[in-house]
């Protein structure tokens, strides 16, 4: 996935970047297309948008630019941290990677939100990278309160980490690309031959091939038992420029062009003279030196394999015959009478029908929802992504060694501006998103879109001989799309009139593929020399339920086949019944969805039964695609102690301020010794009538086939989970909707029509709602934070489209 863009970045920038992987500034790639400077987005999307003022401030709001600048300056003032500004830093300096809000502790938050408590102070979680040492490490720090004063303190975030001192070792602090280039140049004649290229100079090499590989890095003991850090890299061909009708373009399909040649290197320590090549893999044969590889190549009969080249096939432009009538403007959504929800933009607070919630946004995990209330009662305190793992497998070490933990790269930095009319309806309400990384604050216009839409199937319907009744299924969607390297993730939360909330993730973009040779056990051959590389996506979400208070219990209402003898029949009947069982302890907190969906999983407050004595609750269940899945691989050799959140379909734990997230963005640095070890959350706590959190996985087992070329499609690569009221109300709340109709009829005619006060559509469609000038697509805004110049906030502005 992303590794390649990062290496492009290294190759294309003279500036030393302390930690290549976390750089949030994604500059035009090595051979990237020319980019336009784009200044404005002219869709009048927020026109006539009803506003509201939240009764309480958004205490989860992202750090403002001023807060980020303040805390960065404060940290630079702490001489013991010995920080160098990112702009001046090299790998042997200490730098600030990310500053983000450290959310208030829940009791403080609730005392403010629900009572007369004071507004919680603003605290910051700062991730620092200590490069000025032989053993570089990352460390999370607590800083606060902000704005900084004499009272402000800073200390390691030990209470939120299972690692000692909240530190994690960094084993790839230095740039190893020269090592790979040097080794490659020693076999440039072989490369030229087997990969059909003309490699005379290092420039030829670096303009033809991108050399990158496993993530995370491996560790293995040498013969003396000392830990060695191993990197395997593969050769990827840069896509050729393709000529399209209006000029040329480089499609971003490098991950479709593996070349089948791999180098193994020892990159232990910080002294480049101690690094070295350990082996070569080609055609499923391993050679333990360049010399061995050369000898084999010189033998007559050395088997050469086909090469992957770019070309039109990696392009995503229209191709093939235009289908009948297909080029005619298709149906599209309109919002004829204006927006039907209210927004407090400053507080990022939304009111739609009977739902209210706050939004926020983080560098690591993108958008998050807090304090979701339904009919005035909180049902969810927090809902959001925790981590996304993409775990590959293959007969080559690069696929086998790839298990991306995507929050490492971050979902925030890549939540690019959504395209009106494509990513979202033209009338969508747009929120800008901001994150602070590498001492730079960046905003994406319309990183989050919010819109209502007709789901185009009814939420309710019934007819008989006398009447028909039908209700439109109008739902509110909150959407954010992040392109993390080769893959595009569409995240959304959908609110429905029946009180349900659905979490959906979809994937598109370029697959990371494998070389075809002898790889048939790990996927299909999908192009000339290409295999779709099998992988599992597992995306973990946290849902902190508060059903009628914080004291909740997970109950399973199990339907079960049973033979029962009743009083009214002497024969035993084969039938089914239902029983209830509670998840009472974290010892039983790791679960999978039952076979045949026979368990209904309900989160209830046992102390608040409805009038029939049934506990009121919300049910949670998979709703689309691969929901309910988890990683196939057990005890992954790549993820080691960092996959705890992904080996079951869902989990329940007791909520703790010290267990905010299922993973850390920096676990990828050293997966054996993660900053957050999810498994350690399970320490036997009682779960009966406690403040509980559910962590569920969405995802898919992805074995790419020819239909993934050139891009995976959202229509099938999707997964969803829905929560829905369960004996929570006494009837279906969607009956409140006026957007329904009852038509009474007799044998041959309609007699009466009831519309319940829903207003008819009148007037003309405002054309601004159905047309948009794509030349107004809007890019990034960047604000450098150190030194901070609030008078000239856009000095570092660059466009990213
Ligand atoms: C946007 O819409 C509002 C209300 O409909 C209107 O007053 C305003 O002039 C519009 N702005 C632009 C730039 O069209
Ligand atoms: C940092 O130190 C300088 C010099 O002592 C001082 O002027 C500035 O206010 C300090 N900034 C912060 C945020 O502590
Ligand atoms: C502080 O960092 C610099 C590099 O930025 C390094 O040369 C120096 O040794 C460090 N000082 C201490 C006391 O660690
Ligand atoms: C929040 O809770 C943690 C863990 O209990 C505690 O260490 C920390 O001091 C609390 N933070 C604040 C600001 O009260
Ligand atoms: C908040 O304060 C008001 C006035 O002092 C008091 O009437 C009310 O009960 C308090 N509410 C809570 C939840 O403490
Ligand atoms: C790569 O080769 C150059 C030229 O021989 C040498 O100076 C440099 O140290 C080498 N780099 C590595 C990482 O081996
Ligand atoms: C090698 O590359 C050249 C173009 O550089 C192409 O014409 C030729 O067909 C390729 N050979 C093979 C065996 O793919
Ligand atoms: C591309 O070419 C077509 C056909 O020549 C032309 O109609 C169209 O305007 C061109 N588009 C751009 C963006 O130049
Ligand atoms: C979103 O960002 C753009 C570009 O910086 C800015 O012009 C606009 O005012 C922002 N919108 C809001 C609602 O802050
Ligand atoms: C069950 O069998 C007994 C003995 O044959 C009979 O008396 C009784 O009526 C039967 N009960 C039912 C419900 O058929
Ligand atoms: C429709 O039915 C009504 C009585 O149900 C009858 O009076 C009328 O003639 C019918 N109309 C037609 C067109 O069949
Ligand atoms: C930003 O640009 C202004 C105007 O060019 C210049 O005066 C100022 O020094 C710059 N600030 C920084 C932090 O580079
Ligand atoms: Cu996939």
mmCIF file with all atom_site columns, N, CA and C and ligand atoms in Angstrom, residues 102-108 121 123 142 155 157 159-160 656-659, ligand 4:
data_model
loop_
_atom_site.group_PDB
_atom_site.id
_atom_site.type_symbol
_atom_site.label_atom_id
_atom_site.label_alt_id
_atom_site.label_comp_id
_atom_site.label_asym_id
_atom_site.label_entity_id
_atom_site.label_seq_id
_atom_site.pdbx_PDB_ins_code
_atom_site.Cartn_x
_atom_site.Cartn_y
_atom_site.Cartn_z
_atom_site.occupancy
_atom_site.B_iso_or_equiv
_atom_site.pdbx_formal_charge
_atom_site.auth_seq_id
_atom_site.auth_comp_id
_atom_site.auth_asym_id
_atom_site.auth_atom_id
_atom_site.pdbx_PDB_model_num
ATOM   1  N N  . UNK A 1 102 ? -6.019  14.987 23.541 1.00 0.00 ? 102 UNK A N  1
ATOM   2  C CA . UNK A 1 102 ? -6.213  13.851 24.437 1.00 0.00 ? 102 UNK A CA 1
ATOM   3  C C  . UNK A 1 102 ? -7.608  14.054 25.013 1.00 0.00 ? 102 UNK A C  1
ATOM   4  N N  . UNK A 1 103 ? -8.536  13.212 24.627 1.00 0.00 ? 103 UNK A N  1
ATOM   5  C CA . UNK A 1 103 ? -9.935  13.471 24.987 1.00 0.00 ? 103 UNK A CA 1
ATOM   6  C C  . UNK A 1 103 ? -10.107 13.486 26.503 1.00 0.00 ? 103 UNK A C  1
ATOM   7  N N  . UNK A 1 104 ? -11.055 14.298 26.974 1.00 0.00 ? 104 UNK A N  1
ATOM   8  C CA . UNK A 1 104 ? -11.268 14.357 28.425 1.00 0.00 ? 104 UNK A CA 1
ATOM   9  C C  . UNK A 1 104 ? -11.694 13.005 28.975 1.00 0.00 ? 104 UNK A C  1
ATOM   10 N N  . UNK A 1 105 ? -11.374 12.766 30.231 1.00 0.00 ? 105 UNK A N  1
ATOM   11 C CA . UNK A 1 105 ? -11.840 11.543 30.875 1.00 0.00 ? 105 UNK A CA 1
ATOM   12 C C  . UNK A 1 105 ? -13.362 11.574 30.927 1.00 0.00 ? 105 UNK A C  1
ATOM   13 N N  . UNK A 1 106 ? -13.955 10.390 30.860 1.00 0.00 ? 106 UNK A N  1
ATOM   14 C CA . UNK A 1 106 ? -15.402 10.334 30.646 1.00 0.00 ? 106 UNK A CA 1
ATOM   15 C C  . UNK A 1 106 ? -16.198 10.923 31.808 1.00 0.00 ? 106 UNK A C  1
ATOM   16 N N  . UNK A 1 107 ? -15.759 10.672 33.032 1.00 0.00 ? 107 UNK A N  1
ATOM   17 C CA . UNK A 1 107 ? -16.546 11.232 34.145 1.00 0.00 ? 107 UNK A CA 1
ATOM   18 C C  . UNK A 1 107 ? -16.533 12.757 34.094 1.00 0.00 ? 107 UNK A C  1
ATOM   19 N N  . UNK A 1 108 ? -15.395 13.330 33.739 1.00 0.00 ? 108 UNK A N  1
ATOM   20 C CA . UNK A 1 108 ? -15.322 14.796 33.611 1.00 0.00 ? 108 UNK A CA 1
ATOM   21 C C  . UNK A 1 108 ? -16.210 15.266 32.461 1.00 0.00 ? 108 UNK A C  1
ATOM   22 N N  . UNK A 1 121 ? -10.756 20.651 30.965 1.00 0.00 ? 121 UNK A N  1
ATOM   23 C CA . UNK A 1 121 ? -9.592  21.330 30.369 1.00 0.00 ? 121 UNK A CA 1
ATOM   24 C C  . UNK A 1 121 ? -9.219  20.646 29.063 1.00 0.00 ? 121 UNK A C  1
ATOM   25 N N  . UNK A 1 123 ? -6.401  18.948 26.950 1.00 0.00 ? 123 UNK A N  1
ATOM   26 C CA . UNK A 1 123 ? -5.112  18.279 27.086 1.00 0.00 ? 123 UNK A CA 1
ATOM   27 C C  . UNK A 1 123 ? -4.688  17.728 25.730 1.00 0.00 ? 123 UNK A C  1
ATOM   28 N N  . UNK A 1 142 ? 1.791   13.254 27.458 1.00 0.00 ? 142 UNK A N  1
ATOM   29 C CA . UNK A 1 142 ? 0.611   14.032 27.828 1.00 0.00 ? 142 UNK A CA 1
ATOM   30 C C  . UNK A 1 142 ? 1.085   15.464 28.080 1.00 0.00 ? 142 UNK A C  1
ATOM   31 N N  . UNK A 1 155 ? 4.217   14.832 30.644 1.00 0.00 ? 155 UNK A N  1
ATOM   32 C CA . UNK A 1 155 ? 4.744   13.574 31.181 1.00 0.00 ? 155 UNK A CA 1
ATOM   33 C C  . UNK A 1 155 ? 4.384   12.445 30.220 1.00 0.00 ? 155 UNK A C  1
ATOM   34 N N  . UNK A 1 157 ? 2.859   9.275  28.487 1.00 0.00 ? 157 UNK A N  1
ATOM   35 C CA . UNK A 1 157 ? 1.474   8.778  28.513 1.00 0.00 ? 157 UNK A CA 1
ATOM   36 C C  . UNK A 1 157 ? 1.467   7.335  29.002 1.00 0.00 ? 157 UNK A C  1
ATOM   37 N N  . UNK A 1 159 ? -0.113  5.926  31.438 1.00 0.00 ? 159 UNK A N  1
ATOM   38 C CA . UNK A 1 159 ? -1.377  5.312  31.839 1.00 0.00 ? 159 UNK A CA 1
ATOM   39 C C  . UNK A 1 159 ? -2.169  4.797  30.631 1.00 0.00 ? 159 UNK A C  1
ATOM   40 N N  . UNK A 1 160 ? -1.812  5.244  29.448 1.00 0.00 ? 160 UNK A N  1
ATOM   41 C CA . UNK A 1 160 ? -2.528  4.789  28.258 1.00 0.00 ? 160 UNK A CA 1
ATOM   42 C C  . UNK A 1 160 ? -1.744  3.797  27.422 1.00 0.00 ? 160 UNK A C  1
ATOM   43 N N  . UNK A 1 656 ? -12.432 2.119  30.132 1.00 0.00 ? 656 UNK A N  1
ATOM   44 C CA . UNK A 1 656 ? -11.445 2.772  30.997 1.00 0.00 ? 656 UNK A CA 1
ATOM   45 C C  . UNK A 1 656 ? -10.825 3.954  30.265 1.00 0.00 ? 656 UNK A C  1
ATOM   46 N N  . UNK A 1 657 ? -10.542 4.996  31.015 1.00 0.00 ? 657 UNK A N  1
ATOM   47 C CA . UNK A 1 657 ? -9.854  6.144  30.408 1.00 0.00 ? 657 UNK A CA 1
ATOM   48 C C  . UNK A 1 657 ? -8.434  5.767  29.981 1.00 0.00 ? 657 UNK A C  1
ATOM   49 N N  . UNK A 1 658 ? -7.937  4.694  30.545 1.00 0.00 ? 658 UNK A N  1
ATOM   50 C CA . UNK A 1 658 ? -6.589  4.253  30.185 1.00 0.00 ? 658 UNK A CA 1
ATOM   51 C C  . UNK A 1 658 ? -6.607  3.276  29.004 1.00 0.00 ? 658 UNK A C  1
ATOM   52 N N  . UNK A 1 659 ? -7.791  2.964  28.501 1.00 0.00 ? 659 UNK A N  1
ATOM   53 C CA . UNK A 1 659 ? -7.904  2.049  27.351 1.00 0.00 ? 659 UNK A CA 1
ATOM   54 C C  . UNK A 1 659 ? -8.756  2.721  26.278 1.00 0.00 ? 659 UNK A C  1
HETATM 55 C C1 . LIG B 2 .   ? -7.662  10.759 33.223 1.00 0.00 ? 4   LIG B C1 1
HETATM 56 O O1 . LIG B 2 .   ? -7.638  9.418  33.667 1.00 0.00 ? 4   LIG B O1 1
HETATM 57 C C2 . LIG B 2 .   ? -6.342  8.877  33.758 1.00 0.00 ? 4   LIG B C2 1
HETATM 58 C C3 . LIG B 2 .   ? -6.452  7.400  34.021 1.00 0.00 ? 4   LIG B C3 1
HETATM 59 O O2 . LIG B 2 .   ? -7.268  7.167  35.090 1.00 0.00 ? 4   LIG B O2 1
HETATM 60 C C4 . LIG B 2 .   ? -5.559  9.638  34.799 1.00 0.00 ? 4   LIG B C4 1
HETATM 61 O O3 . LIG B 2 .   ? -4.275  9.115  34.919 1.00 0.00 ? 4   LIG B O3 1
HETATM 62 C C5 . LIG B 2 .   ? -5.475  11.086 34.335 1.00 0.00 ? 4   LIG B C5 1
HETATM 63 O O4 . LIG B 2 .   ? -4.797  11.863 35.264 1.00 0.00 ? 4   LIG B O4 1
HETATM 64 C C6 . LIG B 2 .   ? -6.850  11.663 34.129 1.00 0.00 ? 4   LIG B C6 1
HETATM 65 N N1 . LIG B 2 .   ? -6.702  12.951 33.481 1.00 0.00 ? 4   LIG B N1 1
HETATM 66 C C7 . LIG B 2 .   ? -7.227  14.049 33.951 1.00 0.00 ? 4   LIG B C7 1
HETATM 67 C C8 . LIG B 2 .   ? -6.995  15.305 33.178 1.00 0.00 ? 4   LIG B C8 1
HETATM 68 O O5 . LIG B 2 .   ? -7.880  14.062 34.972 1.00 0.00 ? 4   LIG B O5 1
#
